[in-house]
Coordinates of C-alpha atoms (C1' of nucleotides) in Angstrom, one line a residue:
Chain X
M15 CA 3.9 -25.1 6.4
T16 CA 6.9 -23.1 7.3
T17 CA 9.2 -26.1 6.9
S18 CA 12.1 -24.4 5.4
T19 CA 15.5 -25.8 6.4
P20 CA 17.5 -26.0 3.2
S21 CA 19.0 -29.4 3.7
V22 CA 21.8 -28.6 1.4
R23 CA 23.9 -25.5 1.8
S24 CA 24.7 -24.0 -1.5
R25 CA 27.2 -21.1 -1.7
L26 CA 26.7 -18.4 -4.4
E27 CA 28.4 -15.2 -5.3
P28 CA 26.6 -12.3 -3.5
D29 CA 25.3 -10.8 -6.8
A30 CA 24.0 -14.1 -8.0
R31 CA 22.3 -14.8 -4.7
R32 CA 20.7 -11.4 -4.7
L33 CA 19.2 -12.0 -8.1
Q34 CA 18.2 -15.6 -7.3
I35 CA 16.3 -14.4 -4.2
I36 CA 14.6 -11.6 -6.1
E37 CA 13.5 -14.0 -8.8
A38 CA 12.4 -16.7 -6.5
V39 CA 10.3 -14.3 -4.5
R40 CA 8.7 -12.3 -7.3
P41 CA 5.8 -14.6 -8.0
L42 CA 4.8 -14.4 -4.3
Y43 CA 4.7 -10.6 -4.3
L44 CA 3.0 -10.3 -7.6
E45 CA -0.2 -11.9 -6.3
R46 CA -0.2 -11.2 -2.6
P47 CA 0.1 -8.0 -0.6
F48 CA 3.3 -7.2 1.3
N49 CA 1.9 -8.0 4.7
D50 CA 0.5 -11.3 3.8
V51 CA 3.9 -12.8 3.0
S52 CA 6.2 -13.6 5.9
T53 CA 9.9 -13.5 5.8
A54 CA 9.8 -17.2 6.5
E55 CA 7.8 -17.9 3.4
L56 CA 10.1 -15.7 1.3
A57 CA 13.1 -17.5 2.6
A58 CA 11.5 -20.9 1.9
A59 CA 10.7 -19.9 -1.6
A60 CA 14.3 -18.9 -2.2
G61 CA 15.6 -22.0 -0.4
V62 CA 17.7 -20.0 2.0
A63 CA 17.7 -19.2 5.7
R64 CA 15.6 -16.3 6.9
G65 CA 18.6 -14.5 8.1
L66 CA 20.0 -14.3 4.6
I67 CA 17.3 -12.1 3.4
N68 CA 18.1 -9.5 6.0
H69 CA 21.7 -9.9 5.3
Y70 CA 21.3 -9.0 1.6
F71 CA 18.4 -6.6 1.7
G72 CA 18.4 -5.2 5.2
S73 CA 14.7 -5.6 5.7
K74 CA 11.8 -7.5 4.2
R75 CA 10.5 -4.2 3.0
E76 CA 13.6 -3.4 1.0
L77 CA 13.4 -6.8 -0.8
Y78 CA 9.8 -6.0 -1.6
V79 CA 10.7 -2.6 -3.1
E80 CA 13.5 -4.2 -5.1
V81 CA 11.1 -6.8 -6.6
M82 CA 8.7 -4.1 -7.5
R83 CA 11.4 -1.9 -9.1
S84 CA 12.1 -4.6 -11.5
S85 CA 8.5 -5.5 -12.1
I86 CA 7.0 -2.2 -13.1
R87 CA 9.6 -1.0 -15.5
M88 CA 8.2 -0.8 -19.0
P89 CA 10.0 -3.3 -21.2
E90 CA 12.2 -1.5 -23.7
S91 CA 11.8 -3.5 -26.8
E92 CA 12.5 -2.1 -30.2
L93 CA 9.9 -0.3 -32.1
P94 CA 10.3 0.0 -35.9
D95 CA 11.5 3.4 -37.1
L96 CA 8.5 5.7 -37.3
S97 CA 10.3 8.9 -38.3
A98 CA 8.8 9.0 -41.7
L99 CA 5.3 9.1 -40.5
P100 CA 3.3 12.2 -39.5
L101 CA 3.1 12.9 -35.7
P102 CA -0.4 11.6 -35.1
E103 CA 0.4 8.3 -36.7
R104 CA 3.6 8.0 -34.8
V105 CA 1.7 8.4 -31.6
R106 CA -0.9 6.0 -32.6
R107 CA 1.6 3.3 -33.4
T108 CA 3.5 3.9 -30.2
M109 CA 0.3 3.6 -28.1
D110 CA -0.6 0.5 -30.0
W111 CA 2.7 -1.0 -29.2
I112 CA 2.2 -0.2 -25.5
L113 CA -1.2 -1.9 -25.6
E114 CA 0.3 -4.9 -27.2
A115 CA 2.9 -5.1 -24.5
A116 CA 0.2 -4.6 -21.8
E117 CA -1.8 -7.5 -23.2
T118 CA 1.2 -9.8 -23.4
Y119 CA 3.2 -9.5 -20.3
G120 CA 1.0 -6.8 -18.9
Q121 CA -0.4 -8.8 -16.1
A122 CA 2.3 -7.6 -13.8
W123 CA 2.5 -4.1 -15.1
I124 CA -1.2 -3.5 -14.7
S125 CA -1.7 -5.1 -11.4
V126 CA 1.2 -3.2 -10.1
S127 CA -0.4 -0.3 -11.9
G128 CA -2.4 2.0 -9.7
A129 CA 0.7 1.5 -7.7
A130 CA 2.3 3.6 -5.2
N131 CA 0.8 3.5 -1.8
L132 CA -0.5 6.6 -0.2
H133 CA 1.4 8.2 2.6
G134 CA 3.5 11.0 1.4
D135 CA 7.1 10.0 0.9
S136 CA 6.5 6.3 0.6
D137 CA 9.4 4.3 -0.6
L138 CA 7.2 2.7 -3.2
Q139 CA 6.1 6.0 -4.5
V140 CA 9.7 6.7 -5.4
V141 CA 10.0 3.5 -7.4
V142 CA 6.8 4.0 -9.2
D143 CA 7.8 7.6 -10.1
E144 CA 11.0 6.3 -11.5
A145 CA 9.1 3.8 -13.7
D146 CA 6.7 6.5 -14.9
D147 CA 9.5 8.8 -15.7
H148 CA 11.2 6.1 -17.6
A149 CA 8.1 5.2 -19.5
A150 CA 7.6 8.9 -20.4
R151 CA 11.0 9.2 -21.9
L152 CA 10.7 6.0 -23.7
T153 CA 7.4 7.2 -25.2
L154 CA 8.8 10.5 -26.2
D155 CA 11.7 8.8 -27.9
A156 CA 9.4 6.5 -29.8
I157 CA 7.2 9.4 -30.9
G158 CA 10.2 11.3 -31.9
L159 CA 9.9 14.3 -29.6
P160 CA 12.7 15.9 -27.7
D161 CA 13.5 14.9 -24.1
D162 CA 12.3 18.3 -22.8
P163 CA 11.6 18.5 -19.0
R164 CA 8.2 20.0 -19.7
L165 CA 7.2 17.3 -22.1
V166 CA 8.5 14.6 -19.8
A167 CA 6.4 16.0 -17.0
R168 CA 3.3 15.9 -19.2
L169 CA 3.9 12.4 -20.4
R170 CA 4.7 11.3 -16.9
A171 CA 1.3 12.5 -15.8
I172 CA -0.2 10.3 -18.4
A173 CA 1.3 7.0 -17.2
P174 CA -1.4 6.5 -14.6
L175 CA -4.0 7.1 -17.2
V176 CA -2.5 4.4 -19.5
K177 CA -2.6 1.9 -16.7
S178 CA -6.2 2.7 -15.7
V179 CA -7.3 2.5 -19.3
C180 CA -5.6 -0.8 -19.7
R181 CA -7.3 -2.0 -16.6
E182 CA -10.7 -0.9 -17.9
W183 CA -9.9 -2.7 -21.1
L184 CA -8.3 -5.9 -19.8
V185 CA -9.7 -6.5 -16.4
R186 CA -13.1 -4.9 -16.3
E187 CA -13.7 -5.2 -20.0
T188 CA -15.6 -2.0 -20.2
L189 CA -13.6 -0.7 -23.1
T190 CA -12.6 -2.4 -26.3
R191 CA -9.0 -2.3 -27.4
A192 CA -9.9 0.0 -30.3
E193 CA -11.5 2.5 -27.9
A194 CA -8.5 2.3 -25.6
L195 CA -6.2 3.0 -28.5
D196 CA -8.3 5.9 -29.8
L197 CA -8.6 7.6 -26.4
L198 CA -5.0 7.2 -25.4
T199 CA -3.8 8.4 -28.8
D200 CA -5.9 11.6 -28.7
T201 CA -4.9 12.3 -25.1
V202 CA -1.2 11.9 -25.7
L203 CA -1.5 14.1 -28.7
I204 CA -3.1 16.8 -26.6
F205 CA -0.5 16.5 -23.8
A206 CA 2.4 16.5 -26.3
T207 CA 1.3 19.4 -28.5
K208 CA -0.9 21.7 -26.5
E209 CA 0.7 25.1 -26.1
T210 CA 0.8 27.0 -22.9
S211 CA -1.2 30.2 -22.9
S212 CA 0.4 32.0 -20.0
Chain V
M211 CA 7.0 5.6 24.7
T212 CA 4.1 3.2 24.6
T213 CA 2.6 4.7 27.8
S214 CA -1.0 4.7 26.9
T215 CA -3.2 3.7 29.8
P216 CA -6.2 6.0 29.6
S217 CA -6.5 7.1 33.3
V218 CA -10.1 7.9 32.9
R219 CA -12.5 5.3 31.4
S220 CA -15.1 7.1 29.3
R221 CA -18.0 5.2 27.8
L222 CA -19.4 6.1 24.5
E223 CA -22.1 4.7 22.2
P224 CA -20.5 2.2 19.7
D225 CA -21.2 4.5 16.7
A226 CA -19.7 7.5 18.4
R227 CA -16.7 5.6 19.5
R228 CA -16.1 4.2 16.0
L229 CA -16.1 7.7 14.6
Q230 CA -14.0 9.1 17.3
I231 CA -11.3 6.5 16.8
I232 CA -11.3 7.0 13.0
E233 CA -11.0 10.8 13.4
A234 CA -8.3 10.5 16.1
V235 CA -6.3 8.2 14.0
R236 CA -6.7 9.9 10.6
P237 CA -3.8 12.3 10.9
L238 CA -1.4 9.5 11.8
Y239 CA -2.3 7.5 8.7
L240 CA -2.3 10.5 6.4
E241 CA 1.4 11.0 6.8
R242 CA 2.8 7.7 7.7
P243 CA 2.6 4.3 6.0
F244 CA 0.4 1.5 7.4
N245 CA 3.3 -0.5 8.8
D246 CA 5.0 2.3 10.6
V247 CA 2.1 2.9 12.9
S248 CA 1.5 0.3 15.6
T249 CA -1.8 -0.5 17.2
A250 CA -0.4 0.8 20.4
E251 CA 0.1 4.2 18.9
L252 CA -3.3 4.2 17.3
A253 CA -4.9 3.4 20.6
A254 CA -2.9 6.0 22.4
A255 CA -3.9 8.6 19.9
A256 CA -7.5 7.7 20.4
G257 CA -7.1 7.5 24.1
V258 CA -8.4 4.0 24.3
A259 CA -7.0 0.6 25.2
R260 CA -5.4 -1.5 22.4
G261 CA -8.0 -4.1 22.6
L262 CA -10.8 -1.7 21.7
I263 CA -9.5 -1.2 18.2
N264 CA -9.7 -4.9 17.5
H265 CA -13.1 -5.0 19.1
Y266 CA -14.5 -2.3 16.8
F267 CA -12.6 -2.9 13.6
G268 CA -11.5 -6.5 13.8
S269 CA -8.0 -5.8 12.7
K270 CA -5.6 -2.9 12.4
R271 CA -5.9 -3.3 8.7
E272 CA -9.6 -2.8 8.7
L273 CA -9.3 0.4 10.6
Y274 CA -6.8 1.6 8.1
V275 CA -9.1 0.9 5.2
E276 CA -11.9 2.7 7.0
V277 CA -9.8 5.8 7.5
M278 CA -8.8 5.7 3.8
R279 CA -12.3 5.2 2.6
S280 CA -13.4 8.5 4.2
S281 CA -10.3 10.3 3.2
I282 CA -10.3 9.8 -0.5
R283 CA -13.9 10.4 -1.3
M284 CA -14.3 13.5 -3.4
P285 CA -16.2 16.2 -1.5
E286 CA -19.6 16.8 -2.9
S287 CA -20.1 20.5 -2.7
E288 CA -22.6 22.3 -4.8
L289 CA -21.6 23.6 -8.2
P290 CA -23.7 26.4 -9.7
D291 CA -26.1 25.3 -12.4
L292 CA -24.2 25.0 -15.7
S293 CA -27.0 23.7 -17.8
A294 CA -27.3 26.9 -19.9
L295 CA -23.7 26.7 -21.1
P296 CA -22.3 24.8 -24.0
L297 CA -20.7 21.4 -23.2
P298 CA -17.0 22.5 -23.5
E299 CA -17.6 25.3 -21.1
R300 CA -19.5 23.1 -18.7
V301 CA -16.5 20.7 -18.6
R302 CA -14.1 23.5 -18.2
R303 CA -15.9 24.9 -15.2
T304 CA -16.3 21.5 -13.6
M305 CA -12.6 20.8 -14.0
D306 CA -11.8 24.2 -12.6
W307 CA -14.0 23.4 -9.6
I308 CA -12.1 20.1 -9.1
L309 CA -8.7 21.9 -9.2
E310 CA -10.0 24.4 -6.7
A311 CA -11.0 21.6 -4.4
A312 CA -7.7 19.9 -4.9
E313 CA -5.8 23.1 -4.0
T314 CA -7.9 23.7 -0.9
Y315 CA -8.3 20.5 0.9
G316 CA -6.6 18.5 -1.7
Q317 CA -3.6 17.7 0.4
A318 CA -5.1 14.4 1.5
W319 CA -6.8 13.6 -1.7
I320 CA -3.6 13.9 -3.7
S321 CA -1.2 12.2 -1.3
V322 CA -3.7 9.4 -1.1
S323 CA -3.9 9.8 -4.9
G324 CA -1.9 7.3 -6.8
A325 CA -3.4 5.1 -4.2
A326 CA -4.3 1.5 -4.2
N327 CA -1.5 -0.8 -3.6
L328 CA -0.6 -3.3 -6.1
H329 CA -1.4 -7.0 -5.5
G330 CA -4.6 -7.9 -7.4
D331 CA -7.5 -8.0 -5.1
S332 CA -6.2 -5.7 -2.4
D333 CA -8.7 -4.4 0.0
L334 CA -7.5 -0.9 -0.7
Q335 CA -8.0 -1.3 -4.4
V336 CA -11.6 -1.8 -3.7
V337 CA -11.9 1.4 -1.7
V338 CA -10.0 3.4 -4.3
D339 CA -12.2 2.0 -7.0
E340 CA -15.3 3.0 -5.1
A341 CA -13.9 6.5 -4.8
D342 CA -13.0 6.8 -8.5
D343 CA -16.4 5.5 -9.5
H344 CA -18.1 8.0 -7.2
A345 CA -16.0 10.8 -8.6
A346 CA -16.8 9.8 -12.1
R347 CA -20.5 10.0 -11.5
L348 CA -20.2 13.3 -9.7
T349 CA -18.4 14.7 -12.7
L350 CA -20.8 13.4 -15.2
D351 CA -23.6 14.9 -13.2
A352 CA -21.9 18.2 -13.0
I353 CA -21.2 18.2 -16.7
G354 CA -24.8 17.3 -17.4
L355 CA -24.2 14.0 -19.1
P356 CA -26.2 10.8 -18.4
D357 CA -25.1 8.2 -15.9
D358 CA -24.4 5.7 -18.7
P359 CA -22.2 2.7 -17.8
R360 CA -19.9 3.3 -20.7
L361 CA -19.4 6.9 -19.8
V362 CA -18.9 6.1 -16.2
A363 CA -16.2 3.6 -17.2
R364 CA -14.4 6.2 -19.2
L365 CA -14.6 9.0 -16.6
R366 CA -13.5 6.5 -14.0
A367 CA -10.4 5.8 -16.0
I368 CA -9.6 9.5 -15.9
A369 CA -9.6 9.8 -12.1
P370 CA -6.0 8.6 -11.8
L371 CA -5.0 11.2 -14.5
V372 CA -6.7 14.0 -12.6
K373 CA -4.7 13.0 -9.5
S374 CA -1.4 12.7 -11.3
V375 CA -1.9 16.1 -13.1
C376 CA -2.7 17.7 -9.8
R377 CA 0.4 16.2 -8.4
E378 CA 2.6 17.6 -11.2
W379 CA 1.0 20.9 -10.6
L380 CA 0.9 21.2 -6.8
V381 CA 3.7 19.0 -5.6
R382 CA 6.3 18.9 -8.4
E383 CA 5.3 22.3 -9.8
T384 CA 6.1 21.2 -13.3
L385 CA 2.7 22.4 -14.6
T386 CA 0.8 25.7 -14.0
R387 CA -2.8 25.7 -13.0
A388 CA -3.8 27.0 -16.3
E389 CA -2.0 24.2 -18.1
A390 CA -3.5 21.6 -15.9
L391 CA -7.0 23.0 -16.5
D392 CA -6.5 23.1 -20.3
L393 CA -5.1 19.5 -20.4
L394 CA -7.8 18.0 -18.2
T395 CA -10.6 19.8 -20.0
D396 CA -9.5 18.6 -23.4
T397 CA -9.0 15.1 -22.1
V398 CA -12.4 14.9 -20.4
L399 CA -14.0 16.2 -23.6
I400 CA -12.4 13.5 -25.6
F401 CA -13.3 10.7 -23.2
A402 CA -16.9 12.0 -22.9
T403 CA -17.7 12.5 -26.5
K404 CA -15.5 10.3 -28.7
E405 CA -17.6 7.8 -30.5
T406 CA -16.8 4.1 -30.8
S407 CA -15.9 3.1 -34.3
S408 CA -16.5 -0.6 -34.0
Chain T
dC213 C1' 46.6 -30.7 3.4
dA214 C1' 46.0 -26.9 6.4
dC215 C1' 44.4 -22.2 6.5
dG216 C1' 41.7 -18.1 5.7
dC217 C1' 37.9 -15.8 3.8
dT218 C1' 33.2 -15.1 3.8
dA219 C1' 28.5 -16.8 2.4
dT220 C1' 25.2 -19.0 5.1
dT221 C1' 22.9 -20.6 9.0
dG222 C1' 20.2 -21.1 13.5
dA223 C1' 19.0 -19.4 17.7
dC224 C1' 17.8 -15.4 20.5
dA225 C1' 15.5 -11.0 21.9
dC226 C1' 12.2 -7.9 20.9
dT227 C1' 7.9 -5.9 18.9
dT228 C1' 3.4 -6.4 17.4
dT229 C1' -1.0 -8.4 16.8
dG230 C1' -5.4 -10.5 18.0
dC231 C1' -8.1 -12.8 21.7
dC232 C1' -10.6 -13.2 25.9
dA233 C1' -12.1 -13.1 30.6
dA234 C1' -12.5 -9.6 34.0
dT235 C1' -13.9 -4.8 35.1
dA236 C1' -16.7 -0.9 35.5
dG237 C1' -19.9 2.7 33.4
dT238 C1' -24.8 3.7 32.7
dC239 C1' -29.5 2.8 32.4
dT240 C1' -33.8 0.6 34.2
dC241 C1' -37.0 -1.2 37.3
dG242 C1' -38.8 -2.0 41.8
Chain A
dC169 C1' -32.9 5.9 45.6
dG170 C1' -30.6 1.3 45.4
dA171 C1' -29.9 -3.3 43.1
dG172 C1' -29.3 -5.6 39.1
dA173 C1' -28.5 -6.1 34.1
dC174 C1' -26.4 -4.9 30.1
dT175 C1' -22.4 -4.0 27.6
dA176 C1' -18.5 -0.8 26.5
dT177 C1' -13.9 -1.0 27.9
dT178 C1' -9.8 -2.7 29.8
dG179 C1' -5.4 -5.4 30.6
dG180 C1' -2.8 -9.4 30.3
dC181 C1' -1.8 -13.7 27.4
dA182 C1' -0.1 -16.4 23.6
dA183 C1' 1.3 -16.8 19.0
dA184 C1' 3.6 -14.9 15.0
dG185 C1' 6.9 -12.1 12.8
dT186 C1' 11.2 -9.4 12.3
dG187 C1' 16.0 -8.2 12.7
dT188 C1' 20.6 -9.3 14.9
dC189 C1' 24.6 -11.8 15.7
dA190 C1' 27.9 -15.3 16.8
dA191 C1' 28.9 -19.7 15.0
dT192 C1' 29.2 -22.9 11.0
dA193 C1' 30.8 -24.6 6.7
dG194 C1' 31.8 -24.1 1.6
dC195 C1' 35.6 -23.0 -1.4
dG196 C1' 39.8 -21.2 -3.0
dT197 C1' 44.9 -20.6 -1.9
dG198 C1' 49.5 -21.3 -0.4

DNA sequence: CACGCTATTGACACTTTGCCAATAGTCTCG
DNA sequence: CGAGACTATTGGCAAAGTGTCAATAGCGTG
């Protein structure tokens, strides 16, 4: 099983090798937990010696985090200009676009969804936070609202909701797409426009 | 470091021992990731031999999951009878009660929040799902709405939102408690009452 | 063609995990 | 009260995994 000796020794530029390893390893980590995949298996999948993984990433864990970082980032594709529409409609179209993305390459995004493992300052938490923050700004931009810290915080809080709703829709099938769209649209509107009373 | 030999051999009933180990080990897992805590350390904390952990829980992982299961369950304390109030007010009081709980013993609940690790069918995912489902039913009951599958699904989807909002409020301090309450109340109202168009 | 730089390897040492036979509490029965 | 049975508990063993490091071998240069 762990036959891995790469009979041919290919030499790549460091950057290229880094990327190649990450890509070769991604599928393994997308469907199996961190602990279930051994360094030997990772190395075999990438066609390199075990030592090389530590050489490039320091530890197995860091490679894992790196793979996750590039797996959970919301794809920034272009959204048609919505500036002429009223706010509610802009929000609706934006959420629809997100649902579309989720349905298409969503697999990874949602499975990685709940994301972040527990334990306080986990390294993964940091990565997921980055991604959520990124998604929040992307959404604000699409909706046409300013990149205000308060708004970002609010939209960031919504990221987990978007994922859980997508999961109910795509995985558990307890929601229809129409429902998901309605619920998310309304919620984003509330979070984006509700004034503080204090 | 790994000096652990329990000089005295105490004998407990299986159930008692199980519980004692779980409790002794909980603090370790609440602030350190799964991989950072060795079986030796767990055993030392519980004052038992390493082998006993495998004897009772099978694997280190299963003990971990067990600890998490009992850490993320929403505490079911009694909420005064709200049945005389109008729906929005019932929701508001219920959410206020949840925020109260989060602020008090929330530490664990929130840190364990985002919860669930990635990878499809993870064992942890199952536990977190259980907890979210439980919380959804508890909330529906408090609000005075029926235990309908559709409603449960919707409320369940909100669980991650509640946690992320609490985190923005308590950890990042980007939201005030009043804001958190307003936002969650409105969102729950939407999820609980919005009709399906299809 | 020889040399140097460095990407890559393979073996080694150490930690950790799960397993199992041996040990020793505790309870029961004569 | 003492012997024996039952089983909770232990300690050591073997396998697996991880990270380190000196040695190897591509590839470009003079």
